């Protein structure tokens, strides 16, 4: 009975997500060539940024040790390795990454890989995020890769599968955030890259949105790399995004 009472008292996850401070909703991607460059950026950003993403480039340059140091220093850490391999390999790789103490790890939204990663993360605090369709892809890119579905339908299919398999969160473009939120309901954590504050360079991203519109569409957290780390003034760029997030939530 006590367990039931505490389960009832717990707010739904989406309610809890609304309580995330605006600053903690900005995840800065450390897409930099060396640990030294990443540490210099982290030092420069100081208290402005509370959450960092370490992707492939930095991981292959020694970034996992940096991830552990960031966790030890109280920062949120998102390991963006987009795992996808045979289930045995995905499960064992996820188990290794879970030891770092990071909060998030990405897995491509293939059912086999998602199930294997959930098995590897079992018993740890690691939360797995399913990558639906990369934000650099449009319908033509999917057709080139041999997919029959376009972006919208493939994202919806993979989002639904991720929920059924038990993934706690999704990476998706801000353009699909609103429809996926409607499809999956309030509990799934939605995290969106492809964020471009007004006036910044789009680069290779094809499905982009401003921070204000992404939050209004229902994103819980935003991943931003180049608009912060390649800015002339990264602190000002990050503060402007935090301010945009705060006013979008107000
Ligand atoms: O520089 P920019 O803000 O475009 O970087 C976006 C970051 O989010 C990159 O680190 C990229 O690898 C990552 N990402 C993405 N699209 C996904 C998943 C992750 O752009 N679907």
PDB file of C-alpha atoms and ligand atoms in Angstrom:
ATOM      1  CA  UNK A   1       0.000   0.000   0.000  1.00  0.00           C
ATOM      2  CA  UNK A   2       2.819   2.410   0.898  1.00  0.00           C
ATOM      3  CA  UNK A   3       4.405   1.820  -2.527  1.00  0.00           C
ATOM      4  CA  UNK A   4       1.086   2.598  -4.199  1.00  0.00           C
ATOM      5  CA  UNK A   5       0.655   5.805  -2.211  1.00  0.00           C
ATOM      6  CA  UNK A   6       4.106   7.060  -3.153  1.00  0.00           C
ATOM      7  CA  UNK A   7       3.535   6.122  -6.808  1.00  0.00           C
ATOM      8  CA  UNK A   8       0.313   8.135  -6.765  1.00  0.00           C
ATOM      9  CA  UNK A   9       2.014  11.086  -5.086  1.00  0.00           C
ATOM     10  CA  UNK A  10       4.745  11.241  -7.725  1.00  0.00           C
ATOM     11  CA  UNK A  11       3.893  13.783 -10.431  1.00  0.00           C
ATOM     12  CA  UNK A  12       3.797  12.502 -14.021  1.00  0.00           C
ATOM     13  CA  UNK A  13       7.247  12.740 -15.685  1.00  0.00           C
ATOM     14  CA  UNK A  14       6.127  15.500 -17.985  1.00  0.00           C
ATOM     15  CA  UNK A  15       5.154  17.622 -14.972  1.00  0.00           C
ATOM     16  CA  UNK A  16       8.568  16.976 -13.479  1.00  0.00           C
ATOM     17  CA  UNK A  17      10.135  17.936 -16.817  1.00  0.00           C
ATOM     18  CA  UNK A  18       8.395  21.315 -16.658  1.00  0.00           C
ATOM     19  CA  UNK A  19      10.286  21.975 -13.435  1.00  0.00           C
ATOM     20  CA  UNK A  20      13.692  21.771 -15.165  1.00  0.00           C
ATOM     21  CA  UNK A  21      15.382  25.175 -14.803  1.00  0.00           C
ATOM     22  CA  UNK A  22      15.763  27.001 -18.139  1.00  0.00           C
ATOM     23  CA  UNK A  23      19.567  26.895 -17.834  1.00  0.00           C
ATOM     24  CA  UNK A  24      19.554  23.104 -17.395  1.00  0.00           C
ATOM     25  CA  UNK A  25      17.541  22.756 -20.603  1.00  0.00           C
ATOM     26  CA  UNK A  26      20.495  23.945 -22.702  1.00  0.00           C
ATOM     27  CA  UNK A  27      22.921  21.142 -23.559  1.00  0.00           C
ATOM     28  CA  UNK A  28      26.059  22.455 -25.257  1.00  0.00           C
ATOM     29  CA  UNK A  29      27.662  20.073 -27.736  1.00  0.00           C
ATOM     30  CA  UNK A  30      31.442  19.962 -27.299  1.00  0.00           C
ATOM     31  CA  UNK A  31      32.105  19.250 -30.986  1.00  0.00           C
ATOM     32  CA  UNK A  32      35.787  20.159 -30.665  1.00  0.00           C
ATOM     33  CA  UNK A  33      38.962  18.388 -31.822  1.00  0.00           C
ATOM     34  CA  UNK A  34      40.729  17.864 -28.496  1.00  0.00           C
ATOM     35  CA  UNK A  35      40.175  17.556 -24.769  1.00  0.00           C
ATOM     36  CA  UNK A  36      42.303  20.695 -24.332  1.00  0.00           C
ATOM     37  CA  UNK A  37      40.016  22.690 -26.647  1.00  0.00           C
ATOM     38  CA  UNK A  38      36.940  21.310 -24.853  1.00  0.00           C
ATOM     39  CA  UNK A  39      38.363  22.150 -21.428  1.00  0.00           C
ATOM     40  CA  UNK A  40      39.151  25.692 -22.567  1.00  0.00           C
ATOM     41  CA  UNK A  41      35.550  26.086 -23.801  1.00  0.00           C
ATOM     42  CA  UNK A  42      34.133  24.634 -20.552  1.00  0.00           C
ATOM     43  CA  UNK A  43      36.291  27.051 -18.532  1.00  0.00           C
ATOM     44  CA  UNK A  44      35.178  29.974 -20.685  1.00  0.00           C
ATOM     45  CA  UNK A  45      31.491  29.061 -20.339  1.00  0.00           C
ATOM     46  CA  UNK A  46      31.836  28.626 -16.546  1.00  0.00           C
ATOM     47  CA  UNK A  47      28.532  28.696 -14.685  1.00  0.00           C
ATOM     48  CA  UNK A  48      26.624  29.722 -17.833  1.00  0.00           C
ATOM     49  CA  UNK A  49      26.384  26.102 -19.001  1.00  0.00           C
ATOM     50  CA  UNK A  50      25.347  23.230 -16.723  1.00  0.00           C
ATOM     51  CA  UNK A  51      24.989  20.399 -19.278  1.00  0.00           C
ATOM     52  CA  UNK A  52      27.422  19.187 -21.946  1.00  0.00           C
ATOM     53  CA  UNK A  53      27.232  16.724 -24.794  1.00  0.00           C
ATOM     54  CA  UNK A  54      30.287  14.704 -25.789  1.00  0.00           C
ATOM     55  CA  UNK A  55      30.001  13.251 -29.264  1.00  0.00           C
ATOM     56  CA  UNK A  56      32.116  11.072 -31.516  1.00  0.00           C
ATOM     57  CA  UNK A  57      34.805  13.600 -32.399  1.00  0.00           C
ATOM     58  CA  UNK A  58      35.749  14.292 -28.784  1.00  0.00           C
ATOM     59  CA  UNK A  59      35.220  10.699 -27.615  1.00  0.00           C
ATOM     60  CA  UNK A  60      37.813   9.496 -30.097  1.00  0.00           C
ATOM     61  CA  UNK A  61      40.177  12.189 -28.782  1.00  0.00           C
ATOM     62  CA  UNK A  62      39.958  11.102 -25.127  1.00  0.00           C
ATOM     63  CA  UNK A  63      36.578  12.625 -24.305  1.00  0.00           C
ATOM     64  CA  UNK A  64      35.273   9.832 -22.081  1.00  0.00           C
ATOM     65  CA  UNK A  65      37.785  10.704 -19.345  1.00  0.00           C
ATOM     66  CA  UNK A  66      36.594  14.306 -19.675  1.00  0.00           C
ATOM     67  CA  UNK A  67      33.007  13.055 -19.308  1.00  0.00           C
ATOM     68  CA  UNK A  68      33.914  11.488 -15.973  1.00  0.00           C
ATOM     69  CA  UNK A  69      35.586  14.712 -14.817  1.00  0.00           C
ATOM     70  CA  UNK A  70      32.496  16.717 -15.802  1.00  0.00           C
ATOM     71  CA  UNK A  71      30.241  14.317 -13.888  1.00  0.00           C
ATOM     72  CA  UNK A  72      32.568  14.670 -10.878  1.00  0.00           C
ATOM     73  CA  UNK A  73      32.322  18.463 -11.189  1.00  0.00           C
ATOM     74  CA  UNK A  74      28.520  18.355 -11.030  1.00  0.00           C
ATOM     75  CA  UNK A  75      27.765  18.998 -14.711  1.00  0.00           C
ATOM     76  CA  UNK A  76      25.119  17.071 -16.614  1.00  0.00           C
ATOM     77  CA  UNK A  77      26.703  14.833 -19.266  1.00  0.00           C
ATOM     78  CA  UNK A  78      25.192  13.457 -22.443  1.00  0.00           C
ATOM     79  CA  UNK A  79      27.274  10.869 -24.333  1.00  0.00           C
ATOM     80  CA  UNK A  80      26.246  11.087 -27.983  1.00  0.00           C
ATOM     81  CA  UNK A  81      27.659   7.957 -29.577  1.00  0.00           C
ATOM     82  CA  UNK A  82      24.508   6.936 -31.480  1.00  0.00           C
ATOM     83  CA  UNK A  83      25.125   3.229 -30.916  1.00  0.00           C
ATOM     84  CA  UNK A  84      23.914   0.731 -33.513  1.00  0.00           C
ATOM     85  CA  UNK A  85      25.519  -2.708 -33.954  1.00  0.00           C
ATOM     86  CA  UNK A  86      24.623  -6.331 -33.288  1.00  0.00           C
ATOM     87  CA  UNK A  87      22.702  -6.634 -29.997  1.00  0.00           C
ATOM     88  CA  UNK A  88      25.555  -8.262 -28.051  1.00  0.00           C
ATOM     89  CA  UNK A  89      27.917  -5.408 -28.923  1.00  0.00           C
ATOM     90  CA  UNK A  90      25.352  -2.682 -28.181  1.00  0.00           C
ATOM     91  CA  UNK A  91      24.478  -4.225 -24.820  1.00  0.00           C
ATOM     92  CA  UNK A  92      28.119  -4.572 -23.742  1.00  0.00           C
ATOM     93  CA  UNK A  93      29.099  -1.098 -25.005  1.00  0.00           C
ATOM     94  CA  UNK A  94      26.146   0.446 -23.148  1.00  0.00           C
ATOM     95  CA  UNK A  95      27.187  -1.350 -19.954  1.00  0.00           C
ATOM     96  CA  UNK A  96      30.685   0.199 -20.247  1.00  0.00           C
ATOM     97  CA  UNK A  97      29.295   3.694 -20.862  1.00  0.00           C
ATOM     98  CA  UNK A  98      26.902   3.344 -17.902  1.00  0.00           C
ATOM     99  CA  UNK A  99      29.967   3.156 -15.631  1.00  0.00           C
ATOM    100  CA  UNK A 100      30.923   6.770 -16.482  1.00  0.00           C
ATOM    101  CA  UNK A 101      28.000   8.205 -14.507  1.00  0.00           C
ATOM    102  CA  UNK A 102      26.638  10.247 -17.435  1.00  0.00           C
ATOM    103  CA  UNK A 103      22.926  11.064 -17.615  1.00  0.00           C
ATOM    104  CA  UNK A 104      22.155  10.372 -21.308  1.00  0.00           C
ATOM    105  CA  UNK A 105      23.382   8.089 -24.109  1.00  0.00           C
ATOM    106  CA  UNK A 106      22.061   7.999 -27.679  1.00  0.00           C
ATOM    107  CA  UNK A 107      21.113   4.843 -29.599  1.00  0.00           C
ATOM    108  CA  UNK A 108      19.860   4.771 -33.197  1.00  0.00           C
ATOM    109  CA  UNK A 109      16.149   3.939 -33.061  1.00  0.00           C
ATOM    110  CA  UNK A 110      16.409   0.412 -34.446  1.00  0.00           C
ATOM    111  CA  UNK A 111      14.366  -1.992 -32.301  1.00  0.00           C
ATOM    112  CA  UNK A 112      17.222  -4.511 -31.872  1.00  0.00           C
ATOM    113  CA  UNK A 113      19.667  -1.828 -30.765  1.00  0.00           C
ATOM    114  CA  UNK A 114      17.197  -0.120 -28.426  1.00  0.00           C
ATOM    115  CA  UNK A 115      16.340  -3.410 -26.676  1.00  0.00           C
ATOM    116  CA  UNK A 116      20.010  -4.353 -26.333  1.00  0.00           C
ATOM    117  CA  UNK A 117      20.937  -0.929 -24.941  1.00  0.00           C
ATOM    118  CA  UNK A 118      18.129  -1.094 -22.367  1.00  0.00           C
ATOM    119  CA  UNK A 119      19.515  -4.440 -21.221  1.00  0.00           C
ATOM    120  CA  UNK A 120      23.019  -2.930 -20.957  1.00  0.00           C
ATOM    121  CA  UNK A 121      21.790   0.105 -18.980  1.00  0.00           C
ATOM    122  CA  UNK A 122      19.657  -1.949 -16.561  1.00  0.00           C
ATOM    123  CA  UNK A 123      20.363  -1.101 -12.940  1.00  0.00           C
ATOM    124  CA  UNK A 124      22.317   2.076 -13.788  1.00  0.00           C
ATOM    125  CA  UNK A 125      21.175   5.707 -13.805  1.00  0.00           C
ATOM    126  CA  UNK A 126      21.904   6.032 -17.530  1.00  0.00           C
ATOM    127  CA  UNK A 127      18.897   7.259 -19.547  1.00  0.00           C
ATOM    128  CA  UNK A 128      18.790   6.166 -23.176  1.00  0.00           C
ATOM    129  CA  UNK A 129      17.709   8.464 -25.981  1.00  0.00           C
ATOM    130  CA  UNK A 130      16.566   7.030 -29.309  1.00  0.00           C
ATOM    131  CA  UNK A 131      17.778   8.964 -32.357  1.00  0.00           C
ATOM    132  CA  UNK A 132      14.810   8.942 -34.735  1.00  0.00           C
ATOM    133  CA  UNK A 133      16.147  10.471 -37.987  1.00  0.00           C
ATOM    134  CA  UNK A 134      19.261  12.665 -38.074  1.00  0.00           C
ATOM    135  CA  UNK A 135      18.408  16.349 -38.366  1.00  0.00           C
ATOM    136  CA  UNK A 136      20.759  16.626 -41.352  1.00  0.00           C
ATOM    137  CA  UNK A 137      18.462  14.315 -43.385  1.00  0.00           C
ATOM    138  CA  UNK A 138      15.483  15.288 -45.490  1.00  0.00           C
ATOM    139  CA  UNK A 139      13.142  13.115 -47.611  1.00  0.00           C
ATOM    140  CA  UNK A 140      15.633  13.023 -50.495  1.00  0.00           C
ATOM    141  CA  UNK A 141      18.429  11.780 -48.218  1.00  0.00           C
ATOM    142  CA  UNK A 142      16.159   9.000 -46.901  1.00  0.00           C
ATOM    143  CA  UNK A 143      15.172   7.964 -50.442  1.00  0.00           C
ATOM    144  CA  UNK A 144      18.887   7.928 -51.400  1.00  0.00           C
ATOM    145  CA  UNK A 145      19.529   5.598 -48.456  1.00  0.00           C
ATOM    146  CA  UNK A 146      16.788   3.228 -49.636  1.00  0.00           C
ATOM    147  CA  UNK A 147      13.991   4.110 -47.225  1.00  0.00           C
ATOM    148  CA  UNK A 148      10.405   3.993 -48.491  1.00  0.00           C
ATOM    149  CA  UNK A 149       9.150   6.368 -45.783  1.00  0.00           C
ATOM    150  CA  UNK A 150       9.762  10.112 -45.685  1.00  0.00           C
ATOM    151  CA  UNK A 151      11.072  11.916 -42.606  1.00  0.00           C
ATOM    152  CA  UNK A 152       7.701  12.592 -40.994  1.00  0.00           C
ATOM    153  CA  UNK A 153       6.447   9.005 -41.251  1.00  0.00           C
ATOM    154  CA  UNK A 154       9.780   7.411 -40.326  1.00  0.00           C
ATOM    155  CA  UNK A 155      10.127   9.633 -37.247  1.00  0.00           C
ATOM    156  CA  UNK A 156       6.559   8.744 -36.169  1.00  0.00           C
ATOM    157  CA  UNK A 157       7.171   5.020 -36.664  1.00  0.00           C
ATOM    158  CA  UNK A 158      10.468   5.031 -34.786  1.00  0.00           C
ATOM    159  CA  UNK A 159       9.075   7.236 -31.994  1.00  0.00           C
ATOM    160  CA  UNK A 160       6.204   4.807 -31.467  1.00  0.00           C
ATOM    161  CA  UNK A 161       8.567   1.819 -31.474  1.00  0.00           C
ATOM    162  CA  UNK A 162      10.895   3.550 -28.984  1.00  0.00           C
ATOM    163  CA  UNK A 163       7.977   4.109 -26.620  1.00  0.00           C
ATOM    164  CA  UNK A 164       6.752   0.511 -26.928  1.00  0.00           C
ATOM    165  CA  UNK A 165      10.260  -0.813 -26.234  1.00  0.00           C
ATOM    166  CA  UNK A 166      10.539   1.378 -23.123  1.00  0.00           C
ATOM    167  CA  UNK A 167      13.044   4.063 -24.135  1.00  0.00           C
ATOM    168  CA  UNK A 168      12.764   7.077 -21.795  1.00  0.00           C
ATOM    169  CA  UNK A 169      13.606   9.728 -24.378  1.00  0.00           C
ATOM    170  CA  UNK A 170      13.980  10.661 -28.027  1.00  0.00           C
ATOM    171  CA  UNK A 171      16.251  12.853 -30.112  1.00  0.00           C
ATOM    172  CA  UNK A 172      14.298  14.470 -32.885  1.00  0.00           C
ATOM    173  CA  UNK A 173      14.137  17.617 -34.963  1.00  0.00           C
ATOM    174  CA  UNK A 174      12.180  20.526 -33.507  1.00  0.00           C
ATOM    175  CA  UNK A 175       9.969  20.326 -36.611  1.00  0.00           C
ATOM    176  CA  UNK A 176       8.592  16.935 -35.506  1.00  0.00           C
ATOM    177  CA  UNK A 177       8.450  17.724 -31.796  1.00  0.00           C
ATOM    178  CA  UNK A 178       4.846  18.873 -31.652  1.00  0.00           C
ATOM    179  CA  UNK A 179       3.414  15.936 -33.600  1.00  0.00           C
ATOM    180  CA  UNK A 180       5.498  13.384 -31.663  1.00  0.00           C
ATOM    181  CA  UNK A 181       4.464  14.941 -28.358  1.00  0.00           C
ATOM    182  CA  UNK A 182       0.823  14.497 -29.448  1.00  0.00           C
ATOM    183  CA  UNK A 183       1.492  10.941 -30.606  1.00  0.00           C
ATOM    184  CA  UNK A 184       3.376   9.744 -27.505  1.00  0.00           C
ATOM    185  CA  UNK A 185       1.849  11.819 -24.722  1.00  0.00           C
ATOM    186  CA  UNK A 186       3.475  13.746 -21.921  1.00  0.00           C
ATOM    187  CA  UNK A 187       5.968  11.283 -20.430  1.00  0.00           C
ATOM    188  CA  UNK A 188       8.583  10.846 -23.153  1.00  0.00           C
ATOM    189  CA  UNK A 189      11.583  13.179 -22.818  1.00  0.00           C
ATOM    190  CA  UNK A 190      12.062  15.037 -26.096  1.00  0.00           C
ATOM    191  CA  UNK A 191      15.487  16.500 -26.814  1.00  0.00           C
ATOM    192  CA  UNK A 192      16.092  18.485 -29.978  1.00  0.00           C
ATOM    193  CA  UNK A 193      19.258  19.373 -31.873  1.00  0.00           C
ATOM    194  CA  UNK A 194      18.960  21.425 -35.063  1.00  0.00           C
ATOM    195  CA  UNK A 195      18.559  24.629 -33.043  1.00  0.00           C
ATOM    196  CA  UNK A 196      19.472  27.904 -34.682  1.00  0.00           C
ATOM    197  CA  UNK A 197      18.891  31.202 -32.871  1.00  0.00           C
ATOM    198  CA  UNK A 198      17.766  33.931 -35.310  1.00  0.00           C
ATOM    199  CA  UNK A 199      20.586  35.122 -37.580  1.00  0.00           C
ATOM    200  CA  UNK A 200      22.963  32.160 -37.083  1.00  0.00           C
ATOM    201  CA  UNK A 201      24.379  29.919 -39.808  1.00  0.00           C
ATOM    202  CA  UNK A 202      22.338  26.767 -40.565  1.00  0.00           C
ATOM    203  CA  UNK A 203      25.424  24.786 -41.712  1.00  0.00           C
ATOM    204  CA  UNK A 204      24.637  21.159 -42.653  1.00  0.00           C
ATOM    205  CA  UNK A 205      21.390  21.001 -40.654  1.00  0.00           C
ATOM    206  CA  UNK A 206      18.201  20.803 -42.739  1.00  0.00           C
ATOM    207  CA  UNK A 207      15.411  20.695 -40.140  1.00  0.00           C
ATOM    208  CA  UNK A 208      16.094  23.667 -37.854  1.00  0.00           C
ATOM    209  CA  UNK A 209      14.135  25.916 -35.495  1.00  0.00           C
ATOM    210  CA  UNK A 210      14.814  28.751 -33.032  1.00  0.00           C
ATOM    211  CA  UNK A 211      15.073  27.943 -29.295  1.00  0.00           C
ATOM    212  CA  UNK A 212      11.781  29.749 -28.639  1.00  0.00           C
ATOM    213  CA  UNK A 213       9.841  27.721 -31.196  1.00  0.00           C
ATOM    214  CA  UNK A 214      11.442  24.410 -30.173  1.00  0.00           C
ATOM    215  CA  UNK A 215      10.435  24.907 -26.521  1.00  0.00           C
ATOM    216  CA  UNK A 216       6.964  26.065 -27.581  1.00  0.00           C
ATOM    217  CA  UNK A 217       6.658  22.869 -29.665  1.00  0.00           C
ATOM    218  CA  UNK A 218       7.208  20.792 -26.503  1.00  0.00           C
ATOM    219  CA  UNK A 219      10.967  20.082 -26.363  1.00  0.00           C
ATOM    220  CA  UNK A 220      12.280  19.388 -22.852  1.00  0.00           C
ATOM    221  CA  UNK A 221      15.917  20.189 -23.631  1.00  0.00           C
ATOM    222  CA  UNK A 222      17.841  21.667 -26.570  1.00  0.00           C
ATOM    223  CA  UNK A 223      21.206  20.512 -27.925  1.00  0.00           C
ATOM    224  CA  UNK A 224      23.246  23.353 -29.387  1.00  0.00           C
ATOM    225  CA  UNK A 225      26.818  23.120 -30.616  1.00  0.00           C
ATOM    226  CA  UNK A 226      28.088  25.511 -33.300  1.00  0.00           C
ATOM    227  CA  UNK A 227      25.831  28.488 -32.436  1.00  0.00           C
ATOM    228  CA  UNK A 228      27.573  28.511 -29.009  1.00  0.00           C
ATOM    229  CA  UNK A 229      31.055  27.040 -29.450  1.00  0.00           C
ATOM    230  CA  UNK A 230      31.773  28.816 -32.767  1.00  0.00           C
ATOM    231  CA  UNK A 231      30.312  32.154 -31.628  1.00  0.00           C
ATOM    232  CA  UNK A 232      32.615  35.165 -31.171  1.00  0.00           C
ATOM    233  CA  UNK A 233      31.279  35.353 -27.616  1.00  0.00           C
ATOM    234  CA  UNK A 234      30.154  31.863 -26.501  1.00  0.00           C
ATOM    235  CA  UNK A 235      29.026  33.081 -23.062  1.00  0.00           C
ATOM    236  CA  UNK A 236      26.729  35.715 -24.589  1.00  0.00           C
ATOM    237  CA  UNK A 237      25.428  33.196 -27.153  1.00  0.00           C
ATOM    238  CA  UNK A 238      24.610  30.657 -24.417  1.00  0.00           C
ATOM    239  CA  UNK A 239      23.035  33.297 -22.148  1.00  0.00           C
ATOM    240  CA  UNK A 240      20.838  34.481 -25.029  1.00  0.00           C
ATOM    241  CA  UNK A 241      19.604  30.920 -25.602  1.00  0.00           C
ATOM    242  CA  UNK A 242      18.891  30.444 -21.868  1.00  0.00           C
ATOM    243  CA  UNK A 243      16.956  33.741 -21.899  1.00  0.00           C
ATOM    244  CA  UNK A 244      14.984  32.601 -24.956  1.00  0.00           C
ATOM    245  CA  UNK A 245      14.166  29.299 -23.230  1.00  0.00           C
ATOM    246  CA  UNK A 246      13.052  31.122 -20.073  1.00  0.00           C
ATOM    247  CA  UNK A 247      10.746  33.454 -21.964  1.00  0.00           C
ATOM    248  CA  UNK A 248       9.314  30.608 -24.054  1.00  0.00           C
ATOM    249  CA  UNK A 249       8.394  28.825 -20.795  1.00  0.00           C
ATOM    250  CA  UNK A 250       6.965  31.918 -19.073  1.00  0.00           C
TER     251      UNK A 250
HETATM  252  O1  LIG B   1      26.379  22.520 -34.357  1.00  0.00           O
HETATM  253  P1  LIG B   1      24.995  21.981 -34.176  1.00  0.00           P
HETATM  254  O2  LIG B   1      24.182  22.772 -33.160  1.00  0.00           O
HETATM  255  O3  LIG B   1      24.271  21.793 -35.486  1.00  0.00           O
HETATM  256  O4  LIG B   1      25.224  20.518 -33.547  1.00  0.00           O
HETATM  257  C1  LIG B   1      24.179  19.654 -33.245  1.00  0.00           C
HETATM  258  C2  LIG B   1      24.708  18.512 -32.454  1.00  0.00           C
HETATM  259  O5  LIG B   1      23.644  17.572 -32.231  1.00  0.00           O
HETATM  260  C3  LIG B   1      25.839  17.734 -33.114  1.00  0.00           C
HETATM  261  O6  LIG B   1      26.724  17.336 -32.080  1.00  0.00           O
HETATM  262  C4  LIG B   1      25.160  16.536 -33.730  1.00  0.00           C
HETATM  263  O7  LIG B   1      25.996  15.400 -33.760  1.00  0.00           O
HETATM  264  C5  LIG B   1      23.991  16.305 -32.786  1.00  0.00           C
HETATM  265  N1  LIG B   1      22.818  15.639 -33.361  1.00  0.00           N
HETATM  266  C6  LIG B   1      22.134  16.095 -34.464  1.00  0.00           C
HETATM  267  N2  LIG B   1      21.056  15.411 -34.962  1.00  0.00           N
HETATM  268  C7  LIG B   1      20.647  14.289 -34.377  1.00  0.00           C
HETATM  269  C8  LIG B   1      21.307  13.827 -33.223  1.00  0.00           C
HETATM  270  C9  LIG B   1      22.388  14.531 -32.737  1.00  0.00           C
HETATM  271  O8  LIG B   1      22.482  17.144 -35.005  1.00  0.00           O
HETATM  272  N3  LIG B   1      19.568  13.654 -34.822  1.00  0.00           N
END
